[in-house]
Short mmCIF file of C-alpha atoms in Angstrom, two decimals:
data_model
loop_
_atom_site.label_atom_id
_atom_site.label_comp_id
_atom_site.label_asym_id
_atom_site.label_seq_id
_atom_site.Cartn_x
_atom_site.Cartn_y
_atom_site.Cartn_z
CA UNK A 1 154.93 69.60 144.65
CA UNK A 2 152.08 71.21 146.51
CA UNK A 3 149.26 72.71 144.53
CA UNK A 4 149.81 76.47 144.33
CA UNK A 5 146.41 77.26 145.85
CA UNK A 6 147.00 75.03 148.87
CA UNK A 7 150.48 76.44 149.31
CA UNK A 8 149.08 79.96 149.50
CA UNK A 9 146.41 78.91 151.98
CA UNK A 10 149.09 77.33 154.17
CA UNK A 11 151.15 80.51 153.95
CA UNK A 12 148.17 82.68 154.89
CA UNK A 13 147.27 80.30 157.72
CA UNK A 14 150.70 80.69 159.31
CA UNK A 15 150.80 84.43 158.60
CA UNK A 16 147.43 85.15 160.19
CA UNK A 17 148.65 83.57 163.44
CA UNK A 18 151.74 85.80 163.44
CA UNK A 19 149.69 88.94 162.80
CA UNK A 20 147.16 87.96 165.46
CA UNK A 21 149.88 87.18 168.01
CA UNK A 22 151.75 90.43 167.44
CA UNK A 23 149.16 93.03 166.49
CA UNK A 24 145.60 92.03 167.39
CA UNK A 25 145.75 93.34 170.96
CA UNK A 26 147.44 96.70 170.21
CA UNK A 27 145.28 97.24 167.09
CA UNK A 28 141.95 96.86 168.88
CA UNK A 29 143.19 98.84 171.89
CA UNK A 30 143.95 101.81 169.64
CA UNK A 31 140.78 101.33 167.58
CA UNK A 32 138.51 101.38 170.63
CA UNK A 33 140.36 104.41 171.99
CA UNK A 34 139.89 106.20 168.66
CA UNK A 35 136.18 105.34 168.50
CA UNK A 36 135.67 107.00 171.90
CA UNK A 37 136.14 110.36 170.17
CA UNK A 38 133.81 109.67 167.26
CA UNK A 39 130.07 109.29 166.81
CA UNK A 40 130.57 105.57 167.47
CA UNK A 41 131.66 106.22 171.07
CA UNK A 42 128.95 103.89 172.39
CA UNK A 43 130.71 100.84 170.86
CA UNK A 44 133.86 101.04 173.03
CA UNK A 45 131.81 102.11 176.07
CA UNK A 46 129.60 99.03 175.81
CA UNK A 47 132.60 96.81 175.16
CA UNK A 48 134.50 98.11 178.21
CA UNK A 49 131.42 97.57 180.39
CA UNK A 50 131.42 93.98 179.12
CA UNK A 51 135.20 93.78 179.62
CA UNK A 52 134.97 94.58 183.33
CA UNK A 53 131.92 92.42 183.94
CA UNK A 54 133.79 89.57 182.26
CA UNK A 55 137.10 90.27 184.02
CA UNK A 56 137.33 86.99 185.94
CA UNK A 57 136.42 84.65 183.09
CA UNK A 58 140.07 83.84 182.12
CA UNK A 59 140.55 82.63 185.72
CA UNK A 60 137.39 80.54 185.70
CA UNK A 61 137.92 78.21 182.79
CA UNK A 62 137.79 80.74 179.97
CA UNK A 63 135.18 80.63 177.23
CA UNK A 64 136.11 78.43 174.28
CA UNK A 65 134.12 77.77 171.14
CA UNK A 66 134.66 74.63 169.10
CA UNK A 67 133.76 76.31 165.82
CA UNK A 68 136.62 78.77 166.29
CA UNK A 69 139.04 76.02 167.31
CA UNK A 70 138.02 74.19 164.12
CA UNK A 71 138.53 77.29 161.95
CA UNK A 72 139.67 75.95 158.57
CA UNK A 73 142.81 78.13 158.48
CA UNK A 74 144.30 76.26 161.46
CA UNK A 75 144.60 73.13 159.35
CA UNK A 76 146.55 75.07 156.73
CA UNK A 77 148.73 76.67 159.42
CA UNK A 78 149.55 73.17 160.69
CA UNK A 79 150.43 71.91 157.22
CA UNK A 80 152.63 74.93 156.41
CA UNK A 81 155.53 73.71 158.58
CA UNK A 82 154.18 70.92 159.04
CA UNK A 83 153.35 70.44 162.74
CA UNK A 84 152.70 66.98 164.12
CA UNK A 85 152.38 65.33 167.52
CA UNK A 86 154.05 62.08 168.63
CA UNK A 87 152.43 60.05 171.41
CA UNK A 88 154.77 57.92 173.53
CA UNK A 89 152.36 56.77 176.26
CA UNK A 90 148.70 56.69 177.19
CA UNK A 91 147.20 59.35 179.44
CA UNK A 92 144.34 57.56 181.24
CA UNK A 93 141.30 59.85 181.69
CA UNK A 94 140.83 58.77 185.33
CA UNK A 95 143.35 61.33 186.60
CA UNK A 96 144.46 64.92 186.02
CA UNK A 97 147.66 66.18 184.42
CA UNK A 98 150.04 69.13 184.42
CA UNK A 99 151.72 69.14 181.01
CA UNK A 100 155.00 71.06 180.76
CA UNK A 101 155.47 72.48 177.25
CA UNK A 102 158.99 73.23 176.00
CA UNK A 103 160.42 75.32 174.46
CA UNK A 104 158.53 78.61 174.24
CA UNK A 105 160.26 79.69 171.05
CA UNK A 106 159.12 83.05 169.68
CA UNK A 107 155.38 82.38 169.40
CA UNK A 108 154.85 78.82 170.68
CA UNK A 109 153.49 77.70 167.30
CA UNK A 110 153.69 73.96 168.02
CA UNK A 111 151.98 74.16 171.41
CA UNK A 112 149.21 76.48 170.19
CA UNK A 113 148.34 74.47 167.08
CA UNK A 114 148.33 71.16 168.95
CA UNK A 115 146.20 72.35 171.88
CA UNK A 116 144.16 75.35 170.73
CA UNK A 117 143.39 74.38 167.15
CA UNK A 118 141.26 71.25 167.01
CA UNK A 119 142.95 69.79 163.92
CA UNK A 120 143.72 66.20 164.92
CA UNK A 121 146.46 67.02 167.41
CA UNK A 122 146.24 66.28 171.12
CA UNK A 123 142.49 65.76 171.26
CA UNK A 124 142.54 62.94 168.73
CA UNK A 125 145.53 61.14 170.23
CA UNK A 126 144.33 61.41 173.83
CA UNK A 127 140.55 60.90 173.85
CA UNK A 128 138.84 61.67 177.14
CA UNK A 129 141.40 64.31 178.15
CA UNK A 130 140.22 67.93 178.25
CA UNK A 131 143.30 70.11 177.85
CA UNK A 132 143.60 73.87 178.23
CA UNK A 133 146.65 75.94 177.40
CA UNK A 134 147.59 78.50 180.05
CA UNK A 135 148.75 81.87 178.71
CA UNK A 136 150.33 84.96 180.23
CA UNK A 137 148.00 87.27 182.12
CA UNK A 138 148.85 90.18 179.79
CA UNK A 139 147.01 88.40 176.95
CA UNK A 140 143.76 88.86 178.85
CA UNK A 141 144.25 92.57 179.52
CA UNK A 142 144.03 93.49 175.84
CA UNK A 143 140.53 94.13 174.45
CA UNK A 144 139.01 91.85 171.79
CA UNK A 145 142.18 89.73 171.52
CA UNK A 146 141.44 88.35 175.02
CA UNK A 147 138.10 87.08 173.77
CA UNK A 148 139.71 85.61 170.67
CA UNK A 149 142.38 83.73 172.62
CA UNK A 150 139.83 82.47 175.15
CA UNK A 151 137.61 81.29 172.29
CA UNK A 152 140.57 79.19 171.10
CA UNK A 153 140.89 77.57 174.53
CA UNK A 154 143.42 79.71 176.39
CA UNK A 155 143.07 80.39 180.09
CA UNK A 156 145.17 82.46 182.47
CA UNK A 157 148.32 80.95 183.96
CA UNK A 158 147.45 82.43 187.37
CA UNK A 159 147.27 80.12 190.39
CA UNK A 160 143.53 80.83 190.74
CA UNK A 161 142.90 79.73 187.16
CA UNK A 162 145.00 76.55 187.32
CA UNK A 163 143.50 75.53 190.67
CA UNK A 164 140.04 76.02 189.16
CA UNK A 165 140.77 73.55 186.35
CA UNK A 166 142.38 70.87 188.48
CA UNK A 167 139.69 71.11 191.18
CA UNK A 168 136.86 70.07 188.86
CA UNK A 169 134.95 66.97 189.95
CA UNK A 170 135.32 65.38 186.53
CA UNK A 171 138.73 63.76 186.03
CA UNK A 172 140.76 63.89 182.85
CA UNK A 173 141.65 67.57 183.10
CA UNK A 174 145.03 68.68 181.74
CA UNK A 175 146.56 72.13 182.05
CA UNK A 176 149.35 72.87 179.60
CA UNK A 177 151.95 75.30 180.91
CA UNK A 178 154.79 76.74 178.85
CA UNK A 179 157.14 76.55 181.82
CA UNK A 180 159.93 78.75 180.47
CA UNK A 181 157.47 81.55 179.74
CA UNK A 182 158.40 84.79 178.04
CA UNK A 183 161.92 84.65 179.47
CA UNK A 184 162.65 81.55 177.39
CA UNK A 185 161.93 83.42 174.15
CA UNK A 186 165.27 85.22 174.72
CA UNK A 187 167.00 81.88 174.04
CA UNK A 188 165.05 80.89 170.90
CA UNK A 189 168.25 80.41 168.90
CA UNK A 190 167.96 78.16 165.83
CA UNK A 191 169.79 74.88 166.39
CA UNK A 192 170.03 75.46 170.16
CA UNK A 193 167.96 73.80 172.86
CA UNK A 194 168.13 75.95 175.98
CA UNK A 195 165.31 75.84 178.53
CA UNK A 196 164.53 78.13 181.45
CA UNK A 197 163.62 75.40 183.92
CA UNK A 198 166.17 74.92 186.69
CA UNK A 199 164.44 77.35 189.07
CA UNK A 200 160.89 77.04 187.70
CA UNK A 201 159.10 74.91 190.28
CA UNK A 202 155.63 76.42 190.55
CA UNK A 203 154.17 73.86 188.14
CA UNK A 204 155.51 71.05 190.34
CA UNK A 205 153.88 72.58 193.43
CA UNK A 206 150.64 72.81 191.45
CA UNK A 207 150.84 69.12 190.55
CA UNK A 208 151.54 68.14 194.16
CA UNK A 209 148.66 70.20 195.55
CA UNK A 210 146.23 68.40 193.24
CA UNK A 211 147.91 65.00 192.90
CA UNK A 212 148.11 65.56 189.13
CA UNK A 213 150.64 63.60 187.09
CA UNK A 214 153.45 65.59 185.47
CA UNK A 215 153.86 65.14 181.71
CA UNK A 216 156.98 66.43 179.89
CA UNK A 217 156.51 67.60 176.31
CA UNK A 218 159.05 68.92 173.82
CA UNK A 219 158.48 70.58 170.43
CA UNK A 220 161.48 69.87 168.21
CA UNK A 221 161.92 72.60 165.58
CA UNK A 222 160.13 75.35 167.53
CA UNK A 223 163.31 77.42 167.72
CA UNK A 224 164.10 76.95 164.02
CA UNK A 225 161.22 78.82 162.39
CA UNK A 226 162.65 82.33 162.86
CA UNK A 227 166.07 83.89 162.60
CA UNK A 228 167.02 85.37 165.96
CA UNK A 229 169.38 88.00 167.34
CA UNK A 230 170.83 86.76 170.62
CA UNK A 231 172.37 89.18 173.11
CA UNK A 232 174.94 87.93 175.59
CA UNK A 233 173.54 87.58 179.11
CA UNK A 234 176.11 90.14 180.36
CA UNK A 235 175.25 92.76 177.72
CA UNK A 236 173.24 95.94 178.31
CA UNK A 237 170.79 94.85 175.61
CA UNK A 238 169.95 91.69 177.54
CA UNK A 239 169.53 93.75 180.71
CA UNK A 240 167.09 96.02 178.88
CA UNK A 241 165.12 92.97 177.72
CA UNK A 242 164.85 91.63 181.27
CA UNK A 243 163.87 95.04 182.65
CA UNK A 244 161.16 95.41 180.00
CA UNK A 245 159.86 91.93 180.85
CA UNK A 246 159.59 92.78 184.55
CA UNK A 247 157.51 95.84 183.72
CA UNK A 248 155.37 94.60 180.81
CA UNK A 249 155.30 90.83 181.35
CA UNK A 250 156.84 89.83 178.02
CA UNK A 251 160.33 89.90 176.53
CA UNK A 252 161.05 92.06 173.47
CA UNK A 253 163.38 90.31 171.05
CA UNK A 254 164.69 90.79 167.55
CA UNK A 255 163.60 88.10 165.12
CA UNK A 256 162.71 87.78 161.47
CA UNK A 257 161.49 85.21 159.03
CA UNK A 258 160.98 85.31 155.27
CA UNK A 259 158.92 87.61 153.09
CA UNK A 260 155.34 86.84 152.18
CA UNK A 261 156.06 86.77 148.44
CA UNK A 262 159.71 85.73 148.36
CA UNK A 263 161.72 83.23 150.38
CA UNK A 264 164.84 85.32 149.67
CA UNK A 265 163.59 88.45 151.44
CA UNK A 266 163.03 89.05 155.14
CA UNK A 267 159.67 89.46 156.81
CA UNK A 268 157.40 88.09 159.52
CA UNK A 269 156.38 84.86 157.81
CA UNK A 270 158.00 81.96 159.71
CA UNK A 271 160.29 79.57 157.91
CA UNK A 272 158.67 76.31 156.82
CA UNK A 273 160.56 73.99 159.16
CA UNK A 274 158.98 70.81 160.62
CA UNK A 275 157.80 71.04 164.24
CA UNK A 276 157.38 67.71 166.02
CA UNK A 277 155.76 67.82 169.46
CA UNK A 278 156.59 64.73 171.50
CA UNK A 279 154.43 63.97 174.56
CA UNK A 280 156.27 61.93 177.19
CA UNK A 281 155.24 59.42 179.84
CA UNK A 282 153.26 60.73 182.82
CA UNK A 283 155.08 60.95 186.15
CA UNK A 284 152.77 59.93 189.04
CA UNK A 285 152.63 62.59 191.76
CA UNK A 286 151.00 62.15 195.20
CA UNK A 287 148.64 64.78 196.56
CA UNK A 288 150.18 67.08 199.15
CA UNK A 289 148.08 70.10 200.09
CA UNK A 290 151.15 71.78 201.55
CA UNK A 291 154.17 70.22 199.80
CA UNK A 292 157.57 70.58 201.44
CA UNK A 293 160.60 72.01 199.66
CA UNK A 294 162.16 68.53 199.61
CA UNK A 295 159.09 67.05 197.90
CA UNK A 296 159.01 69.84 195.30
CA UNK A 297 162.73 69.45 194.61
CA UNK A 298 162.40 65.67 194.29
CA UNK A 299 159.63 65.75 191.68
CA UNK A 300 161.23 68.68 189.90
CA UNK A 301 164.40 66.60 189.51
CA UNK A 302 162.39 63.61 188.28
CA UNK A 303 160.69 65.86 185.74
CA UNK A 304 163.96 67.32 184.44
CA UNK A 305 165.44 63.84 184.07
CA UNK A 306 162.35 62.60 182.22
CA UNK A 307 162.40 65.62 179.91
CA UNK A 308 166.09 65.17 179.16
CA UNK A 309 165.53 61.48 178.41
CA UNK A 310 162.60 62.37 176.13
CA UNK A 311 164.88 64.76 174.26
CA UNK A 312 167.63 62.17 173.91
CA UNK A 313 165.24 59.43 172.73
CA UNK A 314 163.68 61.50 169.94
CA UNK A 315 166.21 64.12 168.86
CA UNK A 316 167.76 62.19 165.98
CA UNK A 317 164.41 61.15 164.51
CA UNK A 318 163.45 64.85 164.59
CA UNK A 319 166.53 66.01 162.72
CA UNK A 320 168.64 67.09 165.71
CA UNK A 321 172.33 66.03 165.58
CA UNK A 322 173.28 63.25 168.01
CA UNK A 323 175.88 65.50 169.64
CA UNK A 324 173.31 68.13 170.66
CA UNK A 325 172.45 68.36 174.33
CA UNK A 326 169.55 69.92 176.18
CA UNK A 327 170.65 72.83 178.39
CA UNK A 328 168.83 73.96 181.53
CA UNK A 329 169.26 77.47 182.96
#
């Protein structure tokens, strides 16, 4: 049995991530707007001047701080589920990498904790590799939260940003891309393993342009930490979700976890289910400044096959029934 104090710290660690993910951006947007009409109007004015002067930073490597990445609550957030990483092969630091992270889930807990919280995840298992997680552009349009996410190591998923990382003279750079993006959160059904990947090829073109090896990665359990309401792909609700995503850049979905004080009530606290992130073998990719469609399709197929094999090799050890298959859409 866990000590009660540690259990509460783990609960608060996971909960603070949920609150930050969902509400930090809107909260500070409204707060700064409110302060404009008070005697503290100079605070938002100065911040917005800084905001626009700093506009390109997410596309130029971001601005991370180790002391924030080592924030003590991240360790408790990791232990709440718990989250762990499994290494299946070495990633030599004499080359660059494009790491494909799957699945997105609701909040990408496994990927964030392993790459943005320096708590003995990726950085300990792969010394010499400098990894940065690429996030949606909308995260960097929201005041204050943009600075917080950058401080934890996020950069923009724009082509400009990714090219910046992989063009550095020093080798050993790795960009981590949640390939399925916000669209994949619409398929975060507990017990299901459905990836939006079949027509996602931009990350392969990126790897070819820079000669960076492709690395498949799968987080078992990511879809199991929230209950989820799935709408059939032919329903009007699903159409509304897709339309909202096209306009706002993220997909609204209905999900719920457990209550903060009771496991028998509903709330926003995720369920304590193990998340195991398995990093696969790197796939060597030649450098092609202008890759052809055939080259992109070839390495995209190799990647999908490697990811499917990674899933098959580790699913049973991660609690997934042997009959379960990985589905690509």
